[in-house]
Amino acid sequence: MHPLSFFLLLALVHIAAAVTVYGQVPFRESTITSSAIPANNTAHATYDPKNLNPPSLPSLLSTQFSISLGVTNATQIGLSMPVPGSFYGFSVEISLIQVPFLNLMSLLKARGGGVQIRVGGNTQDTATMVSSLPNGTILAKGLINKGVNTQTPALQISPELIFMMNNISSLLGDALKWYLGVPMNDTSNPRLQIAEYGQKILGSNLLGLQIGNEPDLYGAHRLGGRSNNYTTKDYFTEFGQMMAAINRDAEIPVKNQIVGPSVTGGAKEWSTDEIFSTGYLQAYASNLGYIAVERYPDNNCAALYSNASTNYQALFQNYTTHASGLNLVSHFLDTAVVARTAGKPLLMFETNTASCGGFPGISDTYGAALWGIDYGLTMAAVGFSGALLHVSGSNVYYNPFTPPPTNQSAHRQWTISPIFYANLIMAEALGPSNTAQVVDLQANNFNNHTPAYAIYENGIPARVALFNYLTDPSGANTYTASIGISGGPGVGQVKVKYLTASSVAQKDNISWAGQNFGSVFESDGRLQGDVSVQTVPCSNNICQIRVPAPGFALVSFIDTAFTDIDSSPSAIPTYSTTAKGWHSKTMPTVNPTILATSNGHGGPYGKIARGSTSELSAGASRNAVVGPWLAAIGAAVFGAIVVGHRTII
Ligand SMILES: *[C@@H]1O[C@H](CO)[C@@H](O)[C@H](O)[C@H]1NC(C)=O
Ligand SMILES: *[C@@H]1O[C@H](CO)[C@@H](O)[C@H](O)[C@H]1NC(C)=O
Ligand SMILES: *[C@@H]1O[C@H](CO)[C@@H](O)[C@H](O)[C@H]1NC(C)=O
Ligand SMILES: *[C@@H]1O[C@H](CO)[C@@H](O)[C@H](O)[C@H]1NC(C)=O
Ligand SMILES: *[C@@H]1O[C@H](CO)[C@@H](O)[C@H](O)[C@H]1NC(C)=O
Ligand SMILES: *[C@@H]1O[C@H](CO)[C@@H](O)[C@H](O)[C@H]1NC(C)=O
Ligand SMILES: *[C@@H]1O[C@H](CO)[C@@H](O)[C@H](O)[C@H]1NC(C)=O
Ligand SMILES: *[C@@H]1O[C@H](CO)[C@@H](O)[C@H](O)[C@H]1NC(C)=O
Ligand SMILES: *[C@@H]1O[C@H](CO)[C@@H](O)[C@H](O)[C@H]1NC(C)=O
Ligand SMILES: *[C@@H]1O[C@H](CO)[C@@H](O)[C@H](O)[C@H]1NC(C)=O
């Protein structure tokens, strides 16, 4: 059994190509026509058609309820502090930066004003930056570090990687910002080159430097030769050694953008409270820019690593309730208060539906999209300032987006999975003003299946988000929310956008306001189809909004580029792909042998896979899981991309 290889790091492979070609081949439209039926040559999780049944219906909902909003944020109780539209970002251990990626990021930027991405994970702790690698390689794998139980190979990174990250930011008008992982496996001899190059190359596109990753697991994993009695006090001391080294290092001019402590906070691991009680926040106040935690609601490690049979059907209901997100954040409510008092943003630095690859038939469904939006809004409502959904290879079920396997990249495009709508809709719900304040309305008597939130912008009600987690084609569980603003000037009409599907178990044909990303292998990262926004008239200041089962509605009280299809929304630059070959000898490459998988770390309750660590079993497991992903990386290295440029809605 292989306890997760936790590979980190970007292979921002294609950006140099994109940058070069951008501007040379303008207005080249897509010439890919996806093959009618994808052949069954992809056993990857991303293309697994496994379908579950929607969880059984609870007793009938109350299908009529009222929501009354305060006219300003002074009269509405329970609002969060302001959060940015870039709230929901990504945590990337390995990523493929191709044209579809840029398009997806453009969609988020246009809605939320920006995107935040973290590059890091377990391998950051044994990573080393070298001045260059042969043949333009940006990442290389070293030897398996015998001192580490996770069998994580040491990584070598060339500065070219960070140049490419900055190239990506630059392509997106510097709206895409980064967090970088910095190793802390050896605090007597800290390797700070990633921080040095990061600040020098990325400048203001660097949001933060994460020092160490999940230190509550260092003892269990014997990372850096630590013993299993590694304590919060040891961590406090070692973190201090890192801060002292950073404070001495003239090549790291910005001292106060450190991210820590990045613990999982599992029941058997350290809580943030235990770390804070060491005096951590006070001692390192001048360095800490952010407080971070990393947690998933569940894990699929047993199935992934020991073929344990798992009743996924029984698990599905854990994701189709409001309680799911509430349970997850309940571990961090104290932390949110402490962080706010300390004036530090609290970030959920790595999360998704389940670590160890997610759950088939759950992580890749409409239900997961609803869960993702609900969980995101819950985090915002209770005091988080951002959250990063983990992205991995095609061997996981929870990816928001996945490129095609290597040898199919010439005739197939990307697969955008339902949970990407959580990023898209969170960005739209919060908007770009950085003034969004979120409140959980405890709607319908705090019904677990019909949560609702209000989002205020600039102090006034901007939007209401309404969920229906039930699946009932009969219509008996379709509800109507009657929304009013108490003491307001009166609302004539509202604009409503729906995220549609006929079942929470559905994987395909999910649409956001009439648009979607197509089915598997069908996306170049742009929304397809015509926008459809409903206008709902209100009477006596009450707006009645129907939400089908299942359903999600975003109700807008204010007009923006995204609520009004008649006005010309601000143009979103996007890029199109073609299947024409494009190769460059000078293009940076990634040695594919390093690109093993990350299945997402941080299972709860100490259930991290920690079994056998023999190299044989580790290797076997890794090969089994990783094979397809290697293929996918190849697509980035050798795939064909021509960048065009046009604007669409
Ligand atoms: C793919 O495999 C599934 C399960 O074996 C089968 O039902 C389906 O028809 C296959 N699809 C194609 C296109 O061959
Ligand atoms: C560099 O690339 C050339 C040509 O592909 C190859 O022959 C050589 O072995 C590579 N060198 C290294 C160190 O990978
Ligand atoms: C893009 O990357 C190249 C190196 O690959 C670097 O020379 C250049 O400065 C980068 N451009 C930006 C805007 O970061
Ligand atoms: C830390 O990681 C580096 C790079 O992988 C390795 O050379 C070094 O031996 C490690 N140090 C410890 C104490 O494990
Ligand atoms: C922790 O374990 C190591 C090695 O097993 C031992 O040398 C050390 O004294 C222990 N430390 C504490 C505080 O118990
Ligand atoms: C899991 O099952 C597959 C297919 O039956 C088998 O090849 C593999 O060895 C099993 N892995 C473990 C860890 O039992
Ligand atoms: C998920 O569902 C299973 C089966 O219904 C239940 O036993 C388990 O406690 C649930 N887990 C969580 C985290 O809610
Ligand atoms: C792509 O590669 C896979 C795995 O090597 C192979 O099974 C499949 O047939 C290949 N597909 C094509 C279209 O070449
Ligand atoms: C209300 O919103 C305004 C504008 O965003 C903000 O300046 C103010 O602090 C907010 N007040 C409260 C009580 O949240
Ligand atoms: C896709 O969804 C739309 C409405 O959301 C529905 O009208 C259409 O029949 C669905 N198509 C398929 C193939 O299920």
Tab-separated table of C-alpha atoms and ligand atoms in Angstrom, residues 227-231 234, ligand 5:
chain	number	residue	atom	x	y	z
A	227	SER	CA	10.307	10.888	14.739
A	228	ASN	CA	6.697	10.044	15.449
A	229	ASN	CA	6.870	12.021	18.660
A	230	TYR	CA	7.280	15.265	16.705
A	231	THR	CA	5.281	17.811	18.657
A	234	ASP	CA	9.128	21.066	17.855
B	5	LIG	C1	11.430	11.327	20.252
B	5	LIG	O1	11.916	10.153	19.657
B	5	LIG	C2	13.322	10.173	19.401
B	5	LIG	C3	13.715	8.952	18.608
B	5	LIG	O2	12.802	7.923	18.788
B	5	LIG	C4	14.064	10.279	20.724
B	5	LIG	O3	15.453	10.335	20.467
B	5	LIG	C5	13.629	11.552	21.415
B	5	LIG	O4	14.219	11.646	22.675
B	5	LIG	C6	12.127	11.590	21.588
B	5	LIG	N1	11.759	12.910	22.059
B	5	LIG	C7	10.893	13.074	23.030
B	5	LIG	C8	10.619	14.497	23.420
B	5	LIG	O5	10.347	12.150	23.592
